[in-house]
Coordinates of C-alpha atoms in Angstrom, one line a residue:
X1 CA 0.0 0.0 0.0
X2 CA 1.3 3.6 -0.7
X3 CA 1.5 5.2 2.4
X4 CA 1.1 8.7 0.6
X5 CA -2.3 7.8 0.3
X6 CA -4.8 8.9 3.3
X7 CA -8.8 8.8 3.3
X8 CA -11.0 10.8 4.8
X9 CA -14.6 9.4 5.3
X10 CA -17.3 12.5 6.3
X11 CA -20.0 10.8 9.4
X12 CA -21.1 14.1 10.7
X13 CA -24.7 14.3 8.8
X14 CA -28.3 13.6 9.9
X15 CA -29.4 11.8 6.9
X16 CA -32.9 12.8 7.6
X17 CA -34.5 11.4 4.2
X18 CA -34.3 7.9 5.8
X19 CA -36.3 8.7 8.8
X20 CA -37.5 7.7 10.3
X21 CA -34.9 5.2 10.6
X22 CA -32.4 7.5 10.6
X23 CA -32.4 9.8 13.8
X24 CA -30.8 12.8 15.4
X25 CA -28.9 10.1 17.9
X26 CA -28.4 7.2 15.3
X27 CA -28.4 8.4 11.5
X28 CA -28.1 6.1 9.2
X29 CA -24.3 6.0 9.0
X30 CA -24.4 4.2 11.8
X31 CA -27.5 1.7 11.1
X32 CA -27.9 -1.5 8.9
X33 CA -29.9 0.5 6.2
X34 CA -29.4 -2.6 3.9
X35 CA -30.4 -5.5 6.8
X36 CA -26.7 -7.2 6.0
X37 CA -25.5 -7.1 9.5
X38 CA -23.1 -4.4 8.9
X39 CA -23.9 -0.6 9.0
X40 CA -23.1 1.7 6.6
X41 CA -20.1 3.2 8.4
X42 CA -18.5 -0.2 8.5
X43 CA -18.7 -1.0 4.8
X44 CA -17.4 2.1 4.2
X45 CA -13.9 1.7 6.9
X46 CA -13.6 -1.6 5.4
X47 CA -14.0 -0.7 1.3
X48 CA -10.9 1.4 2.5
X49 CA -9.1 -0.3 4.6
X50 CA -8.6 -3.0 1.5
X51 CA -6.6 -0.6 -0.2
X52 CA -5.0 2.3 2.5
X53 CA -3.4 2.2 5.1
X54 CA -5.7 2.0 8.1
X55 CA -3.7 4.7 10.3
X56 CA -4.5 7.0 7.1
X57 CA -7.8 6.4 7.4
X58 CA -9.4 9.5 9.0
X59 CA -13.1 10.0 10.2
X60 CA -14.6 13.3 10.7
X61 CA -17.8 13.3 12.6
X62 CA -20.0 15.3 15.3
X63 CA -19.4 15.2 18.8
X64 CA -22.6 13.1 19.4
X65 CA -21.6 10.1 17.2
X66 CA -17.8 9.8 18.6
X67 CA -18.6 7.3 20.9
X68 CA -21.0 5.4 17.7
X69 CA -17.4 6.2 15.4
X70 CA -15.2 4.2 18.3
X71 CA -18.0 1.1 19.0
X72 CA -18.4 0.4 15.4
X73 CA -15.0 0.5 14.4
X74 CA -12.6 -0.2 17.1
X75 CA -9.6 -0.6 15.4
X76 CA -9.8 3.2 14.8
X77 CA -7.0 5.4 16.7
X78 CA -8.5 7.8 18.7
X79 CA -6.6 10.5 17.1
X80 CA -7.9 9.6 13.4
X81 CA -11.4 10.8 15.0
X82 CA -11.4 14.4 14.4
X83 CA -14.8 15.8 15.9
X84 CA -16.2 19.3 14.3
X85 CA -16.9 21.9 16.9
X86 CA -20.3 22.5 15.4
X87 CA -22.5 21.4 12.4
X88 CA -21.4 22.9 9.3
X89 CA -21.4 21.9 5.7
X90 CA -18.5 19.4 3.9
X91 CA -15.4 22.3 3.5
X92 CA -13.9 23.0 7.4
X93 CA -14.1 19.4 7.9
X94 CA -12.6 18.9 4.3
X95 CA -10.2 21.8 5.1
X96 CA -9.1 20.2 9.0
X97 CA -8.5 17.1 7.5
X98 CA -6.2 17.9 5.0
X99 CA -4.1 20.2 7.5
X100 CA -4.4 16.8 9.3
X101 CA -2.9 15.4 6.4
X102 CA -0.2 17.6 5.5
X103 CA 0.7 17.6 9.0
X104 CA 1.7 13.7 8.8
X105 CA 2.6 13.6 5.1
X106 CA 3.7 17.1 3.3
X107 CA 2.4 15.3 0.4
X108 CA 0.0 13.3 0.8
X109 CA -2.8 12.6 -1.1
X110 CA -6.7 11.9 0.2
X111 CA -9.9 10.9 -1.2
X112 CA -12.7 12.1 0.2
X113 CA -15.8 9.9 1.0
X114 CA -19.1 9.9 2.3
X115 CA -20.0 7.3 4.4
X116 CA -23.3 6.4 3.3
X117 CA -23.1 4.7 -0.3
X118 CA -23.4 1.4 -1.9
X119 CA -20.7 0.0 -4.6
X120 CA -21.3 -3.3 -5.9
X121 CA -18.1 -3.7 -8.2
X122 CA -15.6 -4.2 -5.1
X123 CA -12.8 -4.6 -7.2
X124 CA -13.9 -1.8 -10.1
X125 CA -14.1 0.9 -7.3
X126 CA -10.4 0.0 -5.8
X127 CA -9.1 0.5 -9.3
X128 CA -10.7 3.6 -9.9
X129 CA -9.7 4.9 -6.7
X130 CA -6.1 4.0 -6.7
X131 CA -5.6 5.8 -10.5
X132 CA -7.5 8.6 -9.3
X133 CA -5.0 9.1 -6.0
X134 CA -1.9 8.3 -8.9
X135 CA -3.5 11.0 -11.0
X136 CA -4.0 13.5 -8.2
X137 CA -0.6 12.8 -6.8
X138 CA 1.4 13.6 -10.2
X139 CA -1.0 16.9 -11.4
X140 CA -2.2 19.8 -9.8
X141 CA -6.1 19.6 -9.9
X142 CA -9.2 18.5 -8.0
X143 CA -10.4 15.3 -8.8
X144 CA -14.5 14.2 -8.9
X145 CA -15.6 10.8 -9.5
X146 CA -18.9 10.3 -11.4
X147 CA -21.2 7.4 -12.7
X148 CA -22.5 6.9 -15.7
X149 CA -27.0 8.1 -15.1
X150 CA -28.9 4.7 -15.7
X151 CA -32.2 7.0 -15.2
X152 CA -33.6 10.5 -15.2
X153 CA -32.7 10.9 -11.2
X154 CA -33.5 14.4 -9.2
X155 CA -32.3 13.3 -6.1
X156 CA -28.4 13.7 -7.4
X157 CA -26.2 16.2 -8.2
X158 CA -24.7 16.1 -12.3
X159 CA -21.3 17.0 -13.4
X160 CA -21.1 17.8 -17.2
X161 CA -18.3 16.4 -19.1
X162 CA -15.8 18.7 -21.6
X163 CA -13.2 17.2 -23.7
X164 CA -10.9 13.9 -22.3
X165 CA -7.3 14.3 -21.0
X166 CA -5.1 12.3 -23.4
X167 CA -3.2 9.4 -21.7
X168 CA -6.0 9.0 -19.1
X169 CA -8.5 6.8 -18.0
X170 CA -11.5 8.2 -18.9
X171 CA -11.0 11.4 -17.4
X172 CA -12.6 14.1 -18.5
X173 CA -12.1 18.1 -17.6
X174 CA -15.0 19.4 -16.0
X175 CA -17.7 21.7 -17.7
X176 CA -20.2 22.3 -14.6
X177 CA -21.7 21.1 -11.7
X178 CA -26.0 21.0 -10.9
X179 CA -27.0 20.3 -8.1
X180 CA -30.5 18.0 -8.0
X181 CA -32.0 19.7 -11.5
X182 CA -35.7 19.3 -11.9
X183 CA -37.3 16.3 -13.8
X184 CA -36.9 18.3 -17.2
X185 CA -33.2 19.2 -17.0
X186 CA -32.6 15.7 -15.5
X187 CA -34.3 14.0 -18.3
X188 CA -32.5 16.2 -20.7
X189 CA -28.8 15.6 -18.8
X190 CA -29.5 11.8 -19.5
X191 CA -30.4 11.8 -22.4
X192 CA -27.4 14.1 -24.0
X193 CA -24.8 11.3 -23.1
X194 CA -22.4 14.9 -21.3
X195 CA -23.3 14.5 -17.8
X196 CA -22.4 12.2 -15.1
X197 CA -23.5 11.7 -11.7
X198 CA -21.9 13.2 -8.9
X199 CA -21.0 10.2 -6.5
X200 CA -19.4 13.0 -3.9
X201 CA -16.1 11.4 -4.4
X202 CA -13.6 14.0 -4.6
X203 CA -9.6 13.4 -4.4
X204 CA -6.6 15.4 -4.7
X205 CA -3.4 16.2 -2.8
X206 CA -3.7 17.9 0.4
X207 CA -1.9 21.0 -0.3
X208 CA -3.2 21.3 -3.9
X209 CA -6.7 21.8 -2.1
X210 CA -5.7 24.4 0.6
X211 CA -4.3 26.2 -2.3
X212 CA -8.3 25.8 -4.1
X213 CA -9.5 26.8 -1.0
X214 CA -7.2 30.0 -0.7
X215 CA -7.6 30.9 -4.4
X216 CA -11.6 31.0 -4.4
X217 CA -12.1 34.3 -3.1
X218 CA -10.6 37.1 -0.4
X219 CA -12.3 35.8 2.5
X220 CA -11.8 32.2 2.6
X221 CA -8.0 33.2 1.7
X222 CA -8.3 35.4 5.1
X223 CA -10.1 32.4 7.4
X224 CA -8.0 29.9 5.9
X225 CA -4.8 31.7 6.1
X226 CA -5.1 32.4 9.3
X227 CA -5.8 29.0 10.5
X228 CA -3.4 27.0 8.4
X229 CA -0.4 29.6 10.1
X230 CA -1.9 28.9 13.5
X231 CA -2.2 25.0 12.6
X232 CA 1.3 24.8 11.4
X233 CA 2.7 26.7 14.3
X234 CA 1.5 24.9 16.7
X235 CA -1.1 26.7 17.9
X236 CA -4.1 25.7 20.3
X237 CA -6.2 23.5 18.1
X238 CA -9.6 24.1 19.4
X239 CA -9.1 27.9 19.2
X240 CA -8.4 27.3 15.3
X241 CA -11.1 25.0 14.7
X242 CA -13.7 26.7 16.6
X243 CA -13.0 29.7 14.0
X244 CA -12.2 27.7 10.9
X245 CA -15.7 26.0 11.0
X246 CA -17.5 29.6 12.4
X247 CA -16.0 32.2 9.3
X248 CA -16.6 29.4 6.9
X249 CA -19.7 29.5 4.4
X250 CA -22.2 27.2 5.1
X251 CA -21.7 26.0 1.7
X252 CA -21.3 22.1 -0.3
X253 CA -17.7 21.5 -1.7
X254 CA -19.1 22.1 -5.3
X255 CA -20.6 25.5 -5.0
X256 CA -17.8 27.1 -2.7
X257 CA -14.6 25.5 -4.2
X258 CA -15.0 23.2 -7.2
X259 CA -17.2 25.7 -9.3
X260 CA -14.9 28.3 -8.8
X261 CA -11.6 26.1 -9.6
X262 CA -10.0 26.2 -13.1
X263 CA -8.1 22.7 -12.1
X264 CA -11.2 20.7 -11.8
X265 CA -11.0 17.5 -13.7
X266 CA -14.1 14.4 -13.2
X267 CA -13.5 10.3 -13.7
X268 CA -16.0 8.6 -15.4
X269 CA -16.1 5.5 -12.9
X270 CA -17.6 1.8 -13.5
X271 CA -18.1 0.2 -10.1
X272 CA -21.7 0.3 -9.3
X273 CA -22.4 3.3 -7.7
X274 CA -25.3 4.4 -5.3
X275 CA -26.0 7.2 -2.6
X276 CA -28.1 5.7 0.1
X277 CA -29.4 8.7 1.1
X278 CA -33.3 8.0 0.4
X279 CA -35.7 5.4 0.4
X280 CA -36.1 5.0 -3.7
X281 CA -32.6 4.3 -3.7
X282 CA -32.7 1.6 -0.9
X283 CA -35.7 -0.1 -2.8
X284 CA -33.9 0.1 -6.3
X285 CA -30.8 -1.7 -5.3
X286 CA -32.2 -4.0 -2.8
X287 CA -34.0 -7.8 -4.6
X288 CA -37.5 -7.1 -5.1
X289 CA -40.5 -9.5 -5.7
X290 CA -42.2 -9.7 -9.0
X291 CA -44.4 -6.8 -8.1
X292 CA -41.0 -4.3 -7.4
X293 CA -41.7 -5.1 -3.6
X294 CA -39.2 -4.9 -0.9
X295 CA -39.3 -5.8 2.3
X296 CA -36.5 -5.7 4.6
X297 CA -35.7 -7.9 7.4
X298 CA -39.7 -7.9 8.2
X299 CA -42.7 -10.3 8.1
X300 CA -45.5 -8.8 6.0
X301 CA -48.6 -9.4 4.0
X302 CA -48.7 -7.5 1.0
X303 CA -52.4 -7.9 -1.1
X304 CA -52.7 -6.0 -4.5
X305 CA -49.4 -3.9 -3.7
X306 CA -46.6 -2.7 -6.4
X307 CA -42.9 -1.4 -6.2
X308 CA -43.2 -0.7 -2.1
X309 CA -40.8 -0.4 0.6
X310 CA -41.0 -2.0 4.2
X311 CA -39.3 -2.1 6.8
X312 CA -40.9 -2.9 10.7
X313 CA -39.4 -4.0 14.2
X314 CA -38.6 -7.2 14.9
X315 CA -41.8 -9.4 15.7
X316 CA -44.3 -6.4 14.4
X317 CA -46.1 -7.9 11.2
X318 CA -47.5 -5.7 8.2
X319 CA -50.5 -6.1 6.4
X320 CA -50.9 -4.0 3.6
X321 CA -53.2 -3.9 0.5
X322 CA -53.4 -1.5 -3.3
X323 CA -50.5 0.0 -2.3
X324 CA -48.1 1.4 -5.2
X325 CA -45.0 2.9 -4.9
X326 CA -45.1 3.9 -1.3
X327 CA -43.1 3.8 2.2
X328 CA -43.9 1.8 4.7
X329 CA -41.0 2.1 7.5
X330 CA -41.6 1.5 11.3
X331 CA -38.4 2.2 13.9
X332 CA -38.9 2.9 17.7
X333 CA -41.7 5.5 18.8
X334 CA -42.7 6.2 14.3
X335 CA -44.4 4.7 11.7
X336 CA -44.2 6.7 8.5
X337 CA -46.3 6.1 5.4
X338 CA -46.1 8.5 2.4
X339 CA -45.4 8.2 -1.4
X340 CA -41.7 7.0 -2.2
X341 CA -41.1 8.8 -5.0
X342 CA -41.8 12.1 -2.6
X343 CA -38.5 12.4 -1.1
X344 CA -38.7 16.2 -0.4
X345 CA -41.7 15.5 1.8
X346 CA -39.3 13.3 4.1
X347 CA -37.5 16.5 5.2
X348 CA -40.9 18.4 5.8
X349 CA -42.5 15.2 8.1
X350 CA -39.7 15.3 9.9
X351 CA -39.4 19.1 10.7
X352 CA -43.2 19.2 11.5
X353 CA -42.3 16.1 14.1
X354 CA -40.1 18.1 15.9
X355 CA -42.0 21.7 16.0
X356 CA -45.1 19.8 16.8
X357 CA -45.0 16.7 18.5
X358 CA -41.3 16.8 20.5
X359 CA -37.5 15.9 20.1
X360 CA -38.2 12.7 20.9
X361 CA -39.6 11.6 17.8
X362 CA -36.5 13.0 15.3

């Protein structure tokens, strides 16, 4: 293994589109979404591990799941836990963990992962991965990953294609990022055969990104600057953190650094690539029955019903009948029934739970 190569796996998020399985002090990260025994966080770790060196494995998560982040993989060191001071979009914690990096290896090189998607091409995706951290290592530019669309899908984020880099594999430079389009632009993005998915897999070397970050505009080269000279100096951490993850914008990767980035290539990838993040996904790559049904790690009746999703207790039963295309998901103190294919609704249900019926029940 090339120990120039260091991951960084992002388990700070809520995931609230999978609630209500998914809660304030368990999101899915840390549940068996898929009913496999394993949660989502572990697959993850262990995709990794295969190919980098566990001590360059780094998590960065919220204070309430450090003690979720140490039970569910205790092999992890303590100090490859790096715990944001407060709930912020992807870019601090991008930023802290490639200080992090640079700190143990000048130049180093990271991916950067979610911790909530499904690859079914084990071997595919360590390929991919390893040319991309090659490719990152011997240019100067900010590496995407994207899958090839196999539908018309709102839910994810599109990265258009421009022309190919010779002597690469299938990389492409980077025309522009959109971030879930509406079900015309969507249709029209799959159809043209120019975009690609956004899988939210980004690599590049550690300093080549501080330098993005520095470059995209006066005052992230101001909170940045700061914090890098404090970070390198030695300088008390929390202090730097605590204003690195305040100043910054609350803002995804793509909009503030990416889209602003001349050095932004993409990797047209081929290992079976899914983001777990709501319930359509979950049924689509899960086996279903011969009417599109899934049901997961629950006993159930189902009468008349078509392309569904269930998922209930242990020893609760479900009977259900003329359902099509809905949710059907029990966990703890909720039972939620709605329409799959309204995903934005999830979001909604879940803030009117809290304003109107109690914490308890997010």
């Amino acid at each position: 293994m090339n120990e120039k190569n260091y991951c960084v796996i992002l388990a700070g998020g809520l995931g609230t589109r999978l609630w209500p399985m998914s809660r304030e002090k368990q999101p899915k990260q840390f549940i068996d979404v898929l009913g496999t025994g394993r949660t989502l966080i572990q697959d993850t770790y262990e995709r990794f591990a295969r190919i980098i060196p566990t001590e360059n494995i780094i998590i960065v998560t919220n204070e309430k799941y450090r003690r979720l982040v140490r039970e569910q993989i205790p092999d992890i060191s303590e100090n490859n836990v790096l715990v944001e001071p407060m709930r912020r979009n992807t870019v601090p914690a991008v930023i802290w963990a490639a200080l992090e990096v640079i700190r143990r290896q000048p130049d180093g090189r990271l991916i950067v992962s979610p911790s909530d998607q499904n690859i079914s091409n084990i071997e595919a995706f360590e390929a991919d991965v390893l040319r991309g951290l090659d490719y990152v290592g011997d240019n100067e530019v900010l590496l995407t990953m994207g899958a090839k669309p196999s539908r018309a899908e709102t839910s994810y984020g599109y990265i258009q294609m421009a022309h190919h880099i010779p002597g690469t594999h299938d990389i492409y430079k980077v025309q522009s990022f959109t971030e879930k389009p509406a079900a015309e632009f969507a249709k029209i993005f799959y159809e043209s055969g120019e975009f690609l998915w956004n899988t939210g897999l980004f690599l590049w070397s550690a300093e080549t990104f501080i330098r993005a970050v520095v470059n995209v505009s006066a005052e992230m080269k101001t909170i940045v600057g700061s914090v890098v000279s404090g970070y390198r100096n030695g300088e008390n951490v929390s202090d730097l953190l605590l204003e690195l993850f305040a100043k910054s914008p609350n803002m995804t990767l793509e909009q503030s650094v990416l889209e602003k980035s001349d050095n932004v290539d993409v990797k047209l990838c081929h290992f079976g690539w899914a983001d777990l993040g709501t319930w359509q996904a979950v049924h689509d790559i899960l086996p279903q029955s011969d009417m599109g049904n899934v049901v997961i790690d629950s006993k159930s009746l189902l009468y008349d019903c078509k392309d569904c999703i269930i998922k209930l207790p242990e020893g609760h039963v479900a009977v259900v009948q003329g359902l099509e295309d809905y949710v059907i998901v029990e966990d703890d103190n909720v039972l939620v029934i709605c329409r799959k294919g309204d995903q934005k609704n999830i979001r909604k249900f879940v803030n009117d739970a809290q304003l109107n019926l109690g914490e308890e029940y997010v």
